[in-house]
Coordinates of C-alpha atoms and ligand atoms in Angstrom, one line a residue:
M1 CA 34.8 23.1 -36.3
K2 CA 31.7 21.2 -35.9
Q3 CA 32.0 20.1 -39.6
N4 CA 35.9 18.5 -38.5
I5 CA 34.1 16.9 -36.2
L6 CA 31.4 14.9 -37.6
K7 CA 33.5 13.9 -40.3
A8 CA 36.3 12.9 -37.1
M9 CA 33.7 10.6 -36.0
E10 CA 32.5 9.5 -39.4
N11 CA 36.4 8.2 -39.9
G12 CA 36.0 7.1 -36.5
E13 CA 38.6 8.9 -35.3
L14 CA 36.3 10.2 -31.8
Q15 CA 37.0 7.4 -29.3
A16 CA 35.9 6.1 -26.5
F17 CA 38.3 5.4 -23.0
Y18 CA 37.6 4.4 -20.3
Q19 CA 38.4 5.3 -17.0
P20 CA 37.5 3.0 -14.2
Q21 CA 36.1 3.3 -11.5
Y22 CA 36.6 1.2 -7.7
D23 CA 35.1 -0.4 -4.6
A24 CA 36.6 2.3 -2.4
I25 CA 37.2 -0.5 0.4
S26 CA 38.2 -3.3 -1.6
G27 CA 40.1 -2.0 -4.2
K28 CA 38.6 -4.1 -6.8
I29 CA 37.3 -2.7 -10.0
V30 CA 33.6 -1.9 -10.2
S31 CA 32.4 0.3 -13.7
A32 CA 34.3 2.8 -15.5
E33 CA 33.3 6.4 -16.6
A34 CA 33.5 6.2 -20.7
L35 CA 35.3 10.1 -22.1
V36 CA 35.2 10.7 -25.5
R37 CA 39.0 11.4 -27.0
W38 CA 39.7 12.5 -30.6
I39 CA 42.7 10.8 -32.0
K40 CA 44.0 12.7 -34.9
P41 CA 45.3 10.4 -37.8
D42 CA 48.7 11.3 -37.0
G43 CA 48.1 10.0 -33.5
S44 CA 48.3 13.0 -31.1
M45 CA 45.0 12.8 -28.8
I46 CA 43.2 16.3 -28.8
S47 CA 41.9 16.4 -25.3
P48 CA 37.2 17.3 -24.8
D49 CA 38.4 20.4 -23.2
K50 CA 38.9 21.8 -26.7
F51 CA 36.2 20.6 -28.4
I52 CA 33.4 19.7 -26.2
P53 CA 32.5 23.3 -25.5
D54 CA 31.8 24.2 -29.1
A55 CA 30.2 21.1 -29.6
E56 CA 27.7 22.1 -27.0
T57 CA 26.6 25.3 -27.8
K58 CA 26.3 24.6 -30.7
G59 CA 23.9 21.4 -29.8
Y60 CA 25.9 19.5 -32.2
I61 CA 27.1 17.2 -28.5
T62 CA 24.2 15.4 -28.4
E63 CA 25.7 13.3 -31.9
I64 CA 28.8 12.7 -29.7
D65 CA 27.0 11.3 -26.6
W66 CA 24.7 9.4 -29.4
Y67 CA 27.9 7.7 -31.1
M68 CA 30.0 7.3 -27.4
T69 CA 26.6 5.3 -26.6
K70 CA 27.4 3.3 -29.7
Q71 CA 30.9 2.9 -28.7
V72 CA 29.8 1.6 -25.1
C73 CA 27.6 -0.8 -26.4
Q74 CA 29.3 -2.3 -29.0
M75 CA 32.8 -2.3 -26.0
L76 CA 30.3 -4.3 -23.7
N77 CA 29.1 -6.4 -27.0
F78 CA 31.8 -7.6 -27.3
Q79 CA 32.7 -8.5 -23.2
K80 CA 29.4 -10.2 -23.7
Q81 CA 30.8 -12.5 -26.7
N82 CA 33.6 -13.2 -25.7
H83 CA 32.1 -14.4 -22.3
E84 CA 34.3 -12.3 -20.8
K85 CA 33.7 -10.0 -17.3
Q86 CA 31.3 -6.6 -17.6
F87 CA 31.3 -4.6 -15.4
P88 CA 28.6 -1.0 -15.6
V89 CA 29.6 2.1 -17.5
A90 CA 28.6 5.4 -17.0
I91 CA 28.0 7.2 -20.1
N92 CA 27.7 12.0 -20.2
F93 CA 24.9 13.0 -21.6
S94 CA 24.8 17.2 -22.6
R95 CA 22.1 19.1 -20.7
H96 CA 19.9 19.0 -23.9
H97 CA 19.2 15.5 -24.4
I98 CA 16.3 17.0 -21.8
Q99 CA 15.0 18.4 -24.7
E100 CA 15.7 15.5 -26.5
A101 CA 12.2 13.5 -27.9
N102 CA 12.0 10.3 -27.3
F103 CA 15.4 9.7 -25.2
T104 CA 14.8 6.5 -23.5
E105 CA 13.3 5.2 -26.3
K106 CA 16.9 5.9 -28.2
L107 CA 18.7 4.7 -25.9
C108 CA 16.8 1.8 -25.6
A109 CA 16.8 0.7 -29.1
I110 CA 20.8 1.0 -28.8
A111 CA 21.2 -1.6 -25.8
D112 CA 18.9 -3.7 -27.1
K113 CA 20.4 -3.4 -30.9
Y114 CA 23.6 -4.7 -29.0
A115 CA 21.9 -6.6 -26.8
I116 CA 23.0 -5.0 -23.4
S117 CA 21.1 -5.5 -20.2
H118 CA 20.3 -2.0 -19.4
E119 CA 21.2 -1.8 -15.6
L120 CA 25.3 -2.1 -17.2
L121 CA 24.2 1.8 -18.6
E122 CA 24.3 4.6 -16.4
V123 CA 23.5 8.2 -17.4
E124 CA 25.8 10.9 -15.6
I125 CA 24.0 14.2 -16.6
T126 CA 25.8 17.3 -14.6
E127 CA 23.7 18.6 -11.7
S128 CA 23.9 22.2 -13.3
A129 CA 22.6 20.5 -16.6
M130 CA 19.3 19.8 -14.4
V131 CA 19.5 22.8 -12.5
N132 CA 16.9 24.7 -14.9
E133 CA 15.3 22.2 -16.4
E134 CA 12.8 21.6 -13.2
S135 CA 8.9 21.0 -15.1
K136 CA 11.1 18.3 -17.5
I137 CA 13.8 17.2 -15.7
L138 CA 11.8 14.8 -13.0
D139 CA 9.5 13.3 -16.2
W140 CA 13.0 12.4 -17.9
L141 CA 14.9 10.8 -14.9
E142 CA 11.2 8.9 -13.9
S143 CA 11.3 7.4 -17.6
V144 CA 15.6 6.9 -18.1
R145 CA 15.5 4.8 -15.0
T146 CA 11.6 3.0 -15.2
A147 CA 13.7 2.1 -18.8
G148 CA 16.2 -0.2 -16.4
F149 CA 19.1 2.8 -16.6
T150 CA 21.7 4.3 -13.8
I151 CA 21.2 7.7 -13.2
A152 CA 24.1 9.9 -11.4
I153 CA 24.3 13.1 -10.9
D154 CA 27.5 14.6 -12.1
D155 CA 29.4 17.4 -10.8
F156 CA 28.0 17.3 -7.1
G157 CA 30.0 20.6 -5.5
S158 CA 31.5 22.3 -8.7
G159 CA 28.1 24.9 -8.9
L160 CA 26.0 25.9 -6.2
S161 CA 25.0 22.6 -4.8
S162 CA 21.6 22.3 -3.2
L163 CA 21.6 18.7 -0.9
Q164 CA 17.5 20.3 -1.8
F165 CA 17.9 19.6 -5.1
V166 CA 19.2 16.0 -5.1
K167 CA 16.7 14.8 -2.3
D168 CA 13.9 15.6 -4.5
M169 CA 16.1 13.5 -8.1
P170 CA 15.3 10.5 -8.7
A171 CA 18.8 9.7 -9.5
D172 CA 21.0 6.6 -8.0
V173 CA 25.0 7.5 -7.9
L174 CA 25.9 10.9 -6.6
K175 CA 29.6 11.7 -8.2
I176 CA 31.1 14.5 -5.6
D177 CA 33.8 17.0 -8.0
K178 CA 37.1 16.9 -7.1
S179 CA 36.5 20.9 -6.7
L180 CA 36.0 19.3 -2.6
L181 CA 39.0 17.4 -2.5
S182 CA 41.3 20.2 -1.0
H183 CA 45.0 18.7 -2.1
N184 CA 44.9 16.3 0.8
C185 CA 41.7 16.9 2.6
E186 CA 43.8 18.1 5.6
N187 CA 41.1 21.2 5.6
E188 CA 39.0 21.1 8.3
K189 CA 36.3 23.0 7.3
E190 CA 36.5 21.2 3.3
R191 CA 36.3 17.7 5.4
V192 CA 33.8 18.6 7.5
V193 CA 31.1 19.7 4.3
L194 CA 32.8 16.9 2.7
E195 CA 31.9 13.8 5.8
S196 CA 28.6 15.7 5.7
I197 CA 27.5 15.7 1.9
F198 CA 28.6 11.8 2.1
Y199 CA 26.1 11.3 5.5
F200 CA 23.3 12.8 3.6
A201 CA 24.2 10.6 0.3
N202 CA 23.8 7.1 2.1
R203 CA 21.2 7.8 4.3
L204 CA 19.6 8.5 0.7
H205 CA 20.6 5.0 -0.3
M206 CA 22.5 7.0 -3.3
T207 CA 25.6 5.3 -4.3
T208 CA 28.5 7.9 -3.7
I209 CA 31.9 8.2 -6.2
A210 CA 34.7 10.7 -5.1
E211 CA 36.4 11.7 -8.9
G212 CA 39.6 12.8 -9.3
V213 CA 41.5 11.1 -6.3
E214 CA 44.9 11.2 -6.4
T215 CA 46.0 11.6 -3.4
K216 CA 46.3 8.2 -0.4
E217 CA 45.6 10.4 2.0
Q218 CA 42.4 11.9 -0.7
L219 CA 41.5 7.9 -0.5
Q220 CA 42.1 7.4 3.1
F221 CA 40.2 10.1 3.8
L222 CA 36.8 8.8 1.4
R223 CA 36.9 6.1 3.0
T224 CA 36.4 8.0 7.1
C225 CA 33.2 9.1 4.8
D226 CA 32.1 6.0 3.2
C227 CA 32.3 7.3 0.1
K228 CA 31.3 4.1 -1.7
K229 CA 33.6 4.4 -5.1
I230 CA 36.3 6.0 -6.3
Q231 CA 37.6 7.5 -9.5
G232 CA 41.1 9.2 -10.2
Y233 CA 45.1 9.3 -11.2
L234 CA 46.0 7.1 -8.1
F235 CA 43.8 4.5 -9.1
A236 CA 43.6 4.3 -12.9
K237 CA 43.7 7.6 -16.2
P238 CA 40.6 6.8 -18.5
M239 CA 42.8 4.4 -21.5
S240 CA 42.3 3.2 -24.4
K241 CA 39.4 0.1 -25.2
I242 CA 41.9 -2.3 -24.7
N243 CA 43.2 -1.3 -22.0
Y244 CA 40.2 -1.6 -20.4
L245 CA 39.3 -4.9 -21.6
A246 CA 42.8 -6.1 -20.5
I247 CA 42.3 -4.4 -17.1
C248 CA 38.7 -6.3 -17.2
R249 CA 39.4 -9.6 -18.0
N250 CA 42.4 -9.2 -14.9
S251 CA 39.7 -7.6 -12.8
Q252 CA 42.5 -8.4 -9.0
S253 CA 43.0 -5.0 -6.7
A254 CA 44.2 -1.7 -7.8
E255 CA 46.1 -2.1 -4.7
T256 CA 46.4 -4.8 -1.1
T257 CA 43.6 -3.9 -0.1
E258 CA 44.7 -2.4 3.5
D259 CA 43.2 -3.5 7.5
I260 CA 39.9 -1.8 7.6
L261 CA 40.6 -1.7 11.7
E262 CA 43.8 0.9 10.7
M263 CA 41.3 3.1 9.3
Q264 CA 41.1 3.8 13.8
T265 CA 38.6 7.3 13.2
P266 CA 34.8 8.0 14.5
A267 CA 33.4 7.3 12.1
N268 CA 34.3 3.8 10.6
A269 CA 34.0 2.4 14.3
F270 CA 30.7 4.1 14.5
N271 CA 29.5 1.9 11.0
L272 CA 30.7 -0.6 11.8
L273 CA 29.5 -0.7 15.4
M274 CA 26.2 -0.4 14.1
R275 CA 26.5 -3.0 11.1
V276 CA 26.7 -5.5 14.1
I277 CA 23.8 -3.4 15.9
F278 CA 21.8 -4.0 13.3
Q279 CA 22.3 -7.8 12.9
R280 CA 20.4 -8.1 15.7
Y281 CA 18.2 -4.9 16.4
P282 CA 16.6 -3.4 13.3
L283 CA 14.7 -0.8 14.1
V284 CA 17.0 2.1 16.7
I285 CA 15.3 4.8 17.3
F286 CA 16.6 8.3 19.3
S287 CA 13.8 10.2 21.7
N288 CA 14.2 13.0 23.6
L289 CA 11.0 12.0 25.8
T290 CA 12.0 15.7 27.5
R291 CA 11.2 17.6 24.1
N292 CA 8.9 14.7 22.9
S293 CA 10.7 14.1 19.7
Y294 CA 12.6 11.3 17.9
Y295 CA 14.0 10.0 15.2
M296 CA 13.9 6.9 13.6
M297 CA 17.1 4.5 11.8
A298 CA 14.9 1.8 10.5
Y299 CA 16.8 -1.6 9.3
E300 CA 15.7 -3.5 6.2
D301 CA 13.1 -6.2 7.9
F302 CA 11.2 -4.8 10.4
T303 CA 7.8 -3.0 10.3
A304 CA 8.1 0.8 10.8
T305 CA 9.5 1.7 8.3
A306 CA 5.7 3.2 7.4
C307 CA 6.8 5.6 9.9
P308 CA 7.9 8.5 8.9
S309 CA 12.1 8.6 10.4
T310 CA 12.0 12.0 12.1
G311 CA 8.6 13.3 14.7
I312 CA 6.5 13.6 17.7
F313 CA 7.4 10.9 19.8
E314 CA 3.9 10.5 21.5
E315 CA 2.8 9.9 17.6
L316 CA 5.4 7.5 17.7
I317 CA 4.1 5.0 20.4
I318 CA 0.1 5.8 18.9
H319 CA 1.8 4.4 15.9
G320 CA 3.3 1.6 17.6
A321 CA 0.6 0.1 19.2
S322 CA -1.7 0.2 16.8
S323 CA 0.6 -2.1 14.5
M324 CA 0.7 -4.5 18.2
H325 CA -1.9 -7.3 18.3
P326 CA -5.4 -5.7 19.3
D327 CA -4.5 -7.4 23.2
D328 CA -1.2 -5.8 23.4
Q329 CA -2.1 -2.5 22.8
E330 CA -2.9 -1.0 25.6
I331 CA 0.2 -2.6 27.4
F332 CA 2.3 -1.2 24.7
A333 CA 0.6 1.7 24.9
Q334 CA 0.9 2.6 29.2
T335 CA 4.7 1.1 29.2
F336 CA 5.9 3.9 26.4
N337 CA 4.0 6.9 27.4
R338 CA 5.8 9.4 27.8
I339 CA 4.6 10.8 30.8
N340 CA 5.6 7.0 32.4
L341 CA 8.9 6.8 30.6
L342 CA 9.6 9.9 32.8
K343 CA 8.3 8.6 35.9
A344 CA 10.7 5.7 35.7
Y345 CA 13.9 7.1 34.8
A346 CA 12.8 9.5 38.1
D347 CA 11.9 6.3 40.3
G348 CA 15.5 5.4 38.9
K349 CA 15.6 2.7 35.8
S350 CA 17.9 2.4 33.6
K351 CA 15.5 0.6 31.1
I352 CA 12.6 -0.5 30.6
R353 CA 12.3 -4.2 28.4
L354 CA 8.6 -5.2 26.8
V355 CA 8.0 -8.2 24.7
T356 CA 4.5 -7.7 22.2
R357 CA 3.6 -9.0 19.3
Q358 CA 3.8 -7.0 15.9
L359 CA 1.6 -7.3 13.0
G360 CA 4.6 -8.0 10.3
D361 CA 4.4 -7.2 6.6
D362 CA 3.9 -10.7 5.8
G363 CA 0.2 -10.1 7.6
K364 CA 1.2 -12.2 10.6
Y365 CA 2.4 -11.2 14.3
R366 CA 5.7 -11.9 15.6
P367 CA 6.2 -11.2 19.0
V368 CA 9.1 -7.9 18.9
E369 CA 10.7 -7.1 22.2
T370 CA 11.1 -3.5 22.4
T371 CA 13.9 -2.3 25.5
D372 CA 14.2 1.1 26.1
Y373 CA 17.3 2.4 28.0
F374 CA 17.4 6.2 29.3
I375 CA 20.2 8.5 28.9
K376 CA 20.7 11.4 30.5
N377 CA 21.8 14.1 28.0
S378 CA 25.6 15.7 29.6
S379 CA 24.7 18.8 28.2
S380 CA 21.3 19.2 28.5
D381 CA 19.0 18.2 31.5
D382 CA 17.1 16.3 28.9
I383 CA 15.8 13.0 29.5
L384 CA 17.1 10.6 26.2
V385 CA 16.5 7.4 25.7
I386 CA 17.5 5.0 22.9
T387 CA 15.1 2.2 21.7
L388 CA 16.1 -1.6 20.2
C389 CA 13.6 -2.9 18.9
E390 CA 14.4 -7.0 18.5
N391 CA 12.3 -9.8 16.3
L392 CA 12.3 -13.0 18.3
P393 CA 11.6 -16.1 17.1
N394 CA 8.3 -17.2 16.4
H395 CA 7.4 -20.7 18.4
Ligands
C2E1 P1 33.5 14.8 -16.1 O1 33.1 14.1 -16.8 O2 33.8 15.3 -15.3 O3 34.6 13.6 -16.5 C1 36.3 13.6 -15.6 C2 37.1 14.4 -16.1 O4 38.0 13.8 -15.1 C3 37.4 13.7 -17.2 O5 38.3 14.4 -17.9 C4 39.1 13.0 -16.5 O6 39.8 12.7 -17.5 C5 39.6 13.8 -15.2 N1 40.3 13.2 -14.1 C6 39.4 11.7 -13.7 N2 40.7 11.4 -12.8 C7 41.2 12.3 -12.5 C8 42.7 13.1 -11.4 O7 42.7 11.6 -10.6 N3 42.5 14.0 -11.8 C9 41.9 15.4 -12.8 N4 43.1 16.6 -12.2 N5 41.5 14.7 -13.3 C10 40.5 13.7 -13.4 P2 38.5 14.7 -19.2 O8 38.7 13.1 -19.9 O9 39.9 15.8 -19.9 O10 37.0 15.2 -19.4 C11 36.6 16.6 -19.8 C12 35.1 17.0 -19.6 O11 34.7 16.6 -20.8 C13 34.5 16.0 -18.6 O12 34.3 16.4 -17.1 C14 33.1 15.7 -19.6 O13 32.0 16.9 -18.9 C15 33.3 16.2 -21.0 N6 33.2 14.8 -21.5 C16 34.4 13.7 -22.3 N7 33.4 13.0 -22.8 C17 32.2 13.1 -23.0 C18 31.3 12.7 -24.0 O14 31.1 11.9 -24.5 N8 30.1 13.8 -23.7 C19 29.7 14.8 -22.7 N9 28.7 15.2 -23.5 N10 30.8 15.5 -22.2 C20 31.9 14.7 -22.2
CA2 CA1 31.4 12.7 -16.1
CA3 CA1 32.5 14.9 -13.7

């Protein structure tokens, strides 16, 4: 087998096919995955399932992967030379590369030989390949990323997946395995699992992509989960380089974009609403005054990022006060003191508002308006507070 494949590579019988990946909402192509195909001289095609497993066990898979990397770079170089539109391409790398000396240097050398900017190459590695490599994997991922390549965790959810594990991996993209998508995503329990995975990945600022998307129903559901990219037969099958180049050239939507308001789901409405709220209030905090806890949703451009996103409410106020102008610290600490807030609520107040000067990342003070809205929790006696913080214009 090995000799046949090495020969096939020499003869150019191994080819990179490309499967486009689409933006989940606009339906526009945004990237692609390279998948190996063995085209025999008689034109018949052998799928990777037939030869990848042998290459994997015997270790010569690394040669196939490097061969594919060159093919992808050649294709990207062709697009560049001809001033055609380029999209990032994901390449599959076997677990053997984690042991390979100078992996990153090798990848850089190929990319640089073809003058391909590193952001255009995505290193796809399966979750299972990473799991038993704890000692090596972090350094390996870090070095690939530091060189400017993107990292995708492939086949997430196909094995004994752990969100805990992913949390610690410096990866950019989480690829949700097709086995997690039931036929039309109609199974309630599976929907809950998927919703949580996407929620989790989005919160970690990982790009999410679902693969093996075959039906419109799956697409609709994935959109409501805020899945960012879609790969699957619904949009396009893996295709030859010629066909892929043509798709890139006239990269219009794979389908007519639907009215986002037709996707009426609570999750979707909530996401839209939060976007509007963040426009005005870059920091939103949910607190439980009774239990002295908080959960913070911070957006860019707000100084509170140095604070943990969940914790003890009273510590949050101490932290907040310390970021204020010295003359404002006392009033801030008093106004948002937990006991004082509970008193204010007992006195019938519905909200508390205060303007203070807060130190920004640029080292300057700027006026910030903090408003606490009291909410009585319907399912318990706890008193909750929602805090909205707004940066006011400097005078
Ligand atoms: P993978 O990395 O999970 O690739 C996705 C597989 O799903 C591809 O199978 C693709 O053709 C298939 N697929 C895409 N959309 C759909 C869909 O809507 N429905 C269904 N049922 N399948 C879909 P393919 O091309 O046969 O590749 C199989 C596996 O072989 C890949 O799984 C990957 O693990 C491996 N492979 C392929 N090329 C390479 C390579 O260059 N290097 C390495 N190391 N592995 C490769
Ligand atoms: Ca893959
Ligand atoms: Ca996969």
